[in-house]
PDB file of C-alpha atoms in Angstrom:
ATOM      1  CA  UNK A  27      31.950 216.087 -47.303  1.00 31.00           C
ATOM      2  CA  UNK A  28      30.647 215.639 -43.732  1.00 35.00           C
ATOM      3  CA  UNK A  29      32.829 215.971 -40.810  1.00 38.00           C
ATOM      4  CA  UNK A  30      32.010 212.758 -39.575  1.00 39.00           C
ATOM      5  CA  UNK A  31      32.895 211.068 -43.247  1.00 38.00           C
ATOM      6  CA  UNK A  32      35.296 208.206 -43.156  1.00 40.00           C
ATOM      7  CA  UNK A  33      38.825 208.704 -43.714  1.00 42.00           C
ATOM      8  CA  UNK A  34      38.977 205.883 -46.061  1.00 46.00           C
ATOM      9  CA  UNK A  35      37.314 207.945 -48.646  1.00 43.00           C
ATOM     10  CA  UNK A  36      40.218 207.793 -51.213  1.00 46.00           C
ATOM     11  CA  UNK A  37      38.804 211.051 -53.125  1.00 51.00           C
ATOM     12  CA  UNK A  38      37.781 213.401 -50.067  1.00 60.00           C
ATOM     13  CA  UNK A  39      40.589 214.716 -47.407  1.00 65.00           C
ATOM     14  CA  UNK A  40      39.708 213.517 -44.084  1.00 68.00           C
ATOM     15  CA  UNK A  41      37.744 217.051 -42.558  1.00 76.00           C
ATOM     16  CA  UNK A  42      36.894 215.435 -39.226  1.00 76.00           C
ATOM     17  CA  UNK A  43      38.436 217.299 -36.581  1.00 83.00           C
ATOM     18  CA  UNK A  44      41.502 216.067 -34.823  1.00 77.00           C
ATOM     19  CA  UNK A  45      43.146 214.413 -37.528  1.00 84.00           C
ATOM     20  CA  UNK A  46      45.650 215.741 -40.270  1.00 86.00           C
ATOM     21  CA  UNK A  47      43.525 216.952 -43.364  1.00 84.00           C
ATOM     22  CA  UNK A  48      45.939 217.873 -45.940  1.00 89.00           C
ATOM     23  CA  UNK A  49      49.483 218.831 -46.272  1.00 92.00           C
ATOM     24  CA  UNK A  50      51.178 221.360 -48.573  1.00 92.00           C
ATOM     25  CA  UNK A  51      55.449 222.338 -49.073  1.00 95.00           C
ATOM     26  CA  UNK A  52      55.739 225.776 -50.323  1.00 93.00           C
ATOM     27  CA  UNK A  53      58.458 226.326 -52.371  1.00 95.00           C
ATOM     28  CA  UNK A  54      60.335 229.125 -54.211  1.00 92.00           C
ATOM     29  CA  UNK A  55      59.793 227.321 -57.330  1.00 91.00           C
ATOM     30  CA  UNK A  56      56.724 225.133 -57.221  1.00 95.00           C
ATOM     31  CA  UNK A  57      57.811 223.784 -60.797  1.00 95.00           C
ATOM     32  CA  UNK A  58      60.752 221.932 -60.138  1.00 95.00           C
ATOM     33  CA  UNK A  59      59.217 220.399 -56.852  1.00 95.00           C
ATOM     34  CA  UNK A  60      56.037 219.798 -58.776  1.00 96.00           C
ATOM     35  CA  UNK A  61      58.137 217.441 -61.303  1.00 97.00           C
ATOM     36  CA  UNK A  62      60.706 216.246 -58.869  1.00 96.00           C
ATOM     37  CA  UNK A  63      57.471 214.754 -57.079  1.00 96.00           C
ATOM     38  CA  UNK A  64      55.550 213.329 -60.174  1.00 96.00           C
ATOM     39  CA  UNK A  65      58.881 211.670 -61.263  1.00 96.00           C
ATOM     40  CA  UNK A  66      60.121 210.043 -57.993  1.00 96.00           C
ATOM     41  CA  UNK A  67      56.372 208.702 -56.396  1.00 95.00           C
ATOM     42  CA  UNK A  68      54.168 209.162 -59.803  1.00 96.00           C
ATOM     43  CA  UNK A  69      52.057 211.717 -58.815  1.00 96.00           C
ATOM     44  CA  UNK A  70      49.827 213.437 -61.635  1.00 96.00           C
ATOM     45  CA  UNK A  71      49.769 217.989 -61.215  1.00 95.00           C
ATOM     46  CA  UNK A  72      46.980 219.661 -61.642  1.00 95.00           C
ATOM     47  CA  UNK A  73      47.441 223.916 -62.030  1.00 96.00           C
ATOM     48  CA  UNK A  74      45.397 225.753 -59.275  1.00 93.00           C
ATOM     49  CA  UNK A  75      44.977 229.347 -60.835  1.00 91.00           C
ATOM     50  CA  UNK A  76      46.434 231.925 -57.637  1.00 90.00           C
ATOM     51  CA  UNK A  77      45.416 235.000 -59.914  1.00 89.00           C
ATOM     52  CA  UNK A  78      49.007 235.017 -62.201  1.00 90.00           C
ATOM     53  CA  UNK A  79      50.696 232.343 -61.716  1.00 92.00           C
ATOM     54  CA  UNK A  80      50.257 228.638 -60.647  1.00 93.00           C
ATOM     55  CA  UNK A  81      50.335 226.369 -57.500  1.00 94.00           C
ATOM     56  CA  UNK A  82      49.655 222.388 -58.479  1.00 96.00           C
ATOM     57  CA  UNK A  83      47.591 220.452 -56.551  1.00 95.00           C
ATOM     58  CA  UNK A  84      49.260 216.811 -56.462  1.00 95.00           C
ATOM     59  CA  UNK A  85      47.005 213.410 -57.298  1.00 95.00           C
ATOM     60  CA  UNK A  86      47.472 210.077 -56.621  1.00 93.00           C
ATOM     61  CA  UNK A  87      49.081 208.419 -59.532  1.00 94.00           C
ATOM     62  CA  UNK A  88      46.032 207.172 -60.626  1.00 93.00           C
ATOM     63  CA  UNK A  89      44.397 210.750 -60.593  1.00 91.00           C
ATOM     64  CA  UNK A  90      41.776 210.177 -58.937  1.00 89.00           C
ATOM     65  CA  UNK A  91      42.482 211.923 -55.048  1.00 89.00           C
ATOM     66  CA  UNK A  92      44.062 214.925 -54.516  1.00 90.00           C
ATOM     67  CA  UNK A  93      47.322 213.944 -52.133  1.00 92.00           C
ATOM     68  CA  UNK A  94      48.877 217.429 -51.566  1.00 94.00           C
ATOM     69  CA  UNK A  95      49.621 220.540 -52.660  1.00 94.00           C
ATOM     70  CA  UNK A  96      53.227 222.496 -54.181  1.00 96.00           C
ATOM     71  CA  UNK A  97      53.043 225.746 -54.056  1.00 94.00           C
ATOM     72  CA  UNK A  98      54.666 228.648 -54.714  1.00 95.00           C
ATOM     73  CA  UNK A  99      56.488 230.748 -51.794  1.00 94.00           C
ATOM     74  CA  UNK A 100      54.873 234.068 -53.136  1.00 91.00           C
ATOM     75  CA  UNK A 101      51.120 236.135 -53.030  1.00 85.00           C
ATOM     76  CA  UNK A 102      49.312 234.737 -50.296  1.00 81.00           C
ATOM     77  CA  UNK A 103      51.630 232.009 -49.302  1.00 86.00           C
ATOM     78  CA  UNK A 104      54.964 234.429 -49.052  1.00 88.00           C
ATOM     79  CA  UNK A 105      55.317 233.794 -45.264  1.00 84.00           C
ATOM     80  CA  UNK A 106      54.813 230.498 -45.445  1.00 84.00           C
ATOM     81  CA  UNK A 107      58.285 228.400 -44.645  1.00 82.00           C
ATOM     82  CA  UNK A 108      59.401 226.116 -46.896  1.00 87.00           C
ATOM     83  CA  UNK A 109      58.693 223.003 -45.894  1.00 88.00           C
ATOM     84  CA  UNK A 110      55.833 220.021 -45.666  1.00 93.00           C
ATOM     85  CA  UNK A 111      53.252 221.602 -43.996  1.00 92.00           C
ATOM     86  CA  UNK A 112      50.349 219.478 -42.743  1.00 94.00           C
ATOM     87  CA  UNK A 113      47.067 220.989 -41.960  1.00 93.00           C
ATOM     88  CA  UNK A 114      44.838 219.369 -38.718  1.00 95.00           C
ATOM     89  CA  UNK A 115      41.534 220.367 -38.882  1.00 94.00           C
ATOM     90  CA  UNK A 116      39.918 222.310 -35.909  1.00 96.00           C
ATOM     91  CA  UNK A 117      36.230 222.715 -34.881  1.00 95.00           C
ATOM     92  CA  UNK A 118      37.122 226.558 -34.243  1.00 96.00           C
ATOM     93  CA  UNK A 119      39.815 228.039 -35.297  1.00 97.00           C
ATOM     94  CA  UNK A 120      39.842 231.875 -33.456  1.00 97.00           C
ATOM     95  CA  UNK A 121      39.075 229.471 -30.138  1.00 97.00           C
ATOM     96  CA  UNK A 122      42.620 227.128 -31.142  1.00 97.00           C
ATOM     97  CA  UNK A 123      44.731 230.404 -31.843  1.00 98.00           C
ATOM     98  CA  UNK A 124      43.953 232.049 -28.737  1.00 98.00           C
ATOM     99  CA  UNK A 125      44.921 228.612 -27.062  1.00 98.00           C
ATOM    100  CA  UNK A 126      48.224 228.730 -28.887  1.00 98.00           C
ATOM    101  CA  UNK A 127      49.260 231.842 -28.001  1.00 98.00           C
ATOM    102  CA  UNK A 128      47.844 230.975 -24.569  1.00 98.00           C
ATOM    103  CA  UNK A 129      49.882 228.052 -24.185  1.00 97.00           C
ATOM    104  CA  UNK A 130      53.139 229.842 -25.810  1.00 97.00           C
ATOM    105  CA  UNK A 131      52.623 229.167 -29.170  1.00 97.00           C
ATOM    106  CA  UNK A 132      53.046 231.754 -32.145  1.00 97.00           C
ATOM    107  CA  UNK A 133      51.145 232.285 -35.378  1.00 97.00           C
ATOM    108  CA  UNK A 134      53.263 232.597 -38.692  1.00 93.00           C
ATOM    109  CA  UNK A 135      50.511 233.113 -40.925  1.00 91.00           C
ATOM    110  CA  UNK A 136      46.941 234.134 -40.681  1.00 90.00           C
ATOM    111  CA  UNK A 137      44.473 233.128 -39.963  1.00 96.00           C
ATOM    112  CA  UNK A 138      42.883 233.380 -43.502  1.00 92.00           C
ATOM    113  CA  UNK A 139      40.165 232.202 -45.936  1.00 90.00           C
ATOM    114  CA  UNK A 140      41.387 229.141 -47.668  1.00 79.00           C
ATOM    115  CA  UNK A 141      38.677 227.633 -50.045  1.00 76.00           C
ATOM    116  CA  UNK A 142      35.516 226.807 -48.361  1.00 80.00           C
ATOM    117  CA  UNK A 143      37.471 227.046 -44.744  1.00 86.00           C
ATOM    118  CA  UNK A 144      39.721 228.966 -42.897  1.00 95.00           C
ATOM    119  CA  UNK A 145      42.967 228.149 -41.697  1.00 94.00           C
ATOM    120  CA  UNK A 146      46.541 229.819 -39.880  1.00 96.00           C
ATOM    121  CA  UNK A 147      50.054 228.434 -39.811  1.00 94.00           C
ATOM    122  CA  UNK A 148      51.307 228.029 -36.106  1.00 96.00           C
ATOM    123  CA  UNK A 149      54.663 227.363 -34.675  1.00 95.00           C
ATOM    124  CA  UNK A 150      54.748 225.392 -31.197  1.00 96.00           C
ATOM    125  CA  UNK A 151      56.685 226.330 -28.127  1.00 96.00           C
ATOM    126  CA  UNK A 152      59.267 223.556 -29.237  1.00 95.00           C
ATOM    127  CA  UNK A 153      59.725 225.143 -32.734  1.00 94.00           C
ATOM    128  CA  UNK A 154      57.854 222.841 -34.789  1.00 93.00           C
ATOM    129  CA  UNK A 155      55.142 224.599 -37.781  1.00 93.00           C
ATOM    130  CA  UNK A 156      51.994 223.174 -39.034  1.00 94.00           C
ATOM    131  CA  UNK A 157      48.748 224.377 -40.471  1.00 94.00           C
ATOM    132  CA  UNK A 158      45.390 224.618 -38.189  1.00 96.00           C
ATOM    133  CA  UNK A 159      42.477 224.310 -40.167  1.00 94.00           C
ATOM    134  CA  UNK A 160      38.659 224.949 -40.278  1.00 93.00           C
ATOM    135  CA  UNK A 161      36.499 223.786 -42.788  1.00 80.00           C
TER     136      UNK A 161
END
């Protein structure tokens, strides 16, 4: 997808920098969320193979657009708190760490590969977390 697709595309996350790209909640047991969610807003799973065990990507109930991701609070995503994390994409990632810790900022998690991107998890000066992602 190109970063200057619209965000109306109901089968592509939104990539354009800026604006919130995907979300995630990491969980000790991504199973239980994983039905809990398909159950209460109809969302269909599909199993994302993490080398051993499973994280589910979550699809619109008519599966056609990936919505989310449950994951599991282990491997890779064992610092990751639990809770929804939403990712906003960033032209340059290194360049938008060094301006959070600049600014007073930490960073929880990474940054790492992720796909075709990479991304880290931050935490602001007033406590809150979310995802900063380059694609």
């Amino acid at each position: 997808m190109s970063d200057d697709a619209p965000a109306d595309q109901p089968n592509q996350p939104d990539q354009r920098p800026g604006r919130i790209g995907w979300q995630d909640l990491t969980v000790d047991n991504a199973e239980v969320v994983r039905d809990f969610y398909s159950e209460v807003v109809g969302w269909q799973t599909m199993p994302l193979d993490m080398g051993g065990y499973d994280d589910y990507v979550m699809l619109s109930p008519d599966g056609q657009a990936g919505v989310a991701g449950v994951c599991h609070a282990r491997g890779v995503n064992a610092n990751i708190p639990p809770q929804w994390l939403v990712y906003i994409n960033v032209e340059d990632l290194d360049a938008s760490v060094k301006s959070v810790l600049a600014l007073g900022g930490e960073i929880v998690d990474g940054p790492r590969e992720m796909g075709e991107g990479r991304f880290a998890v931050i935490r602001d000066p007033a406590g809150a977390v979310c995802g900063l992602i380059e694609s």
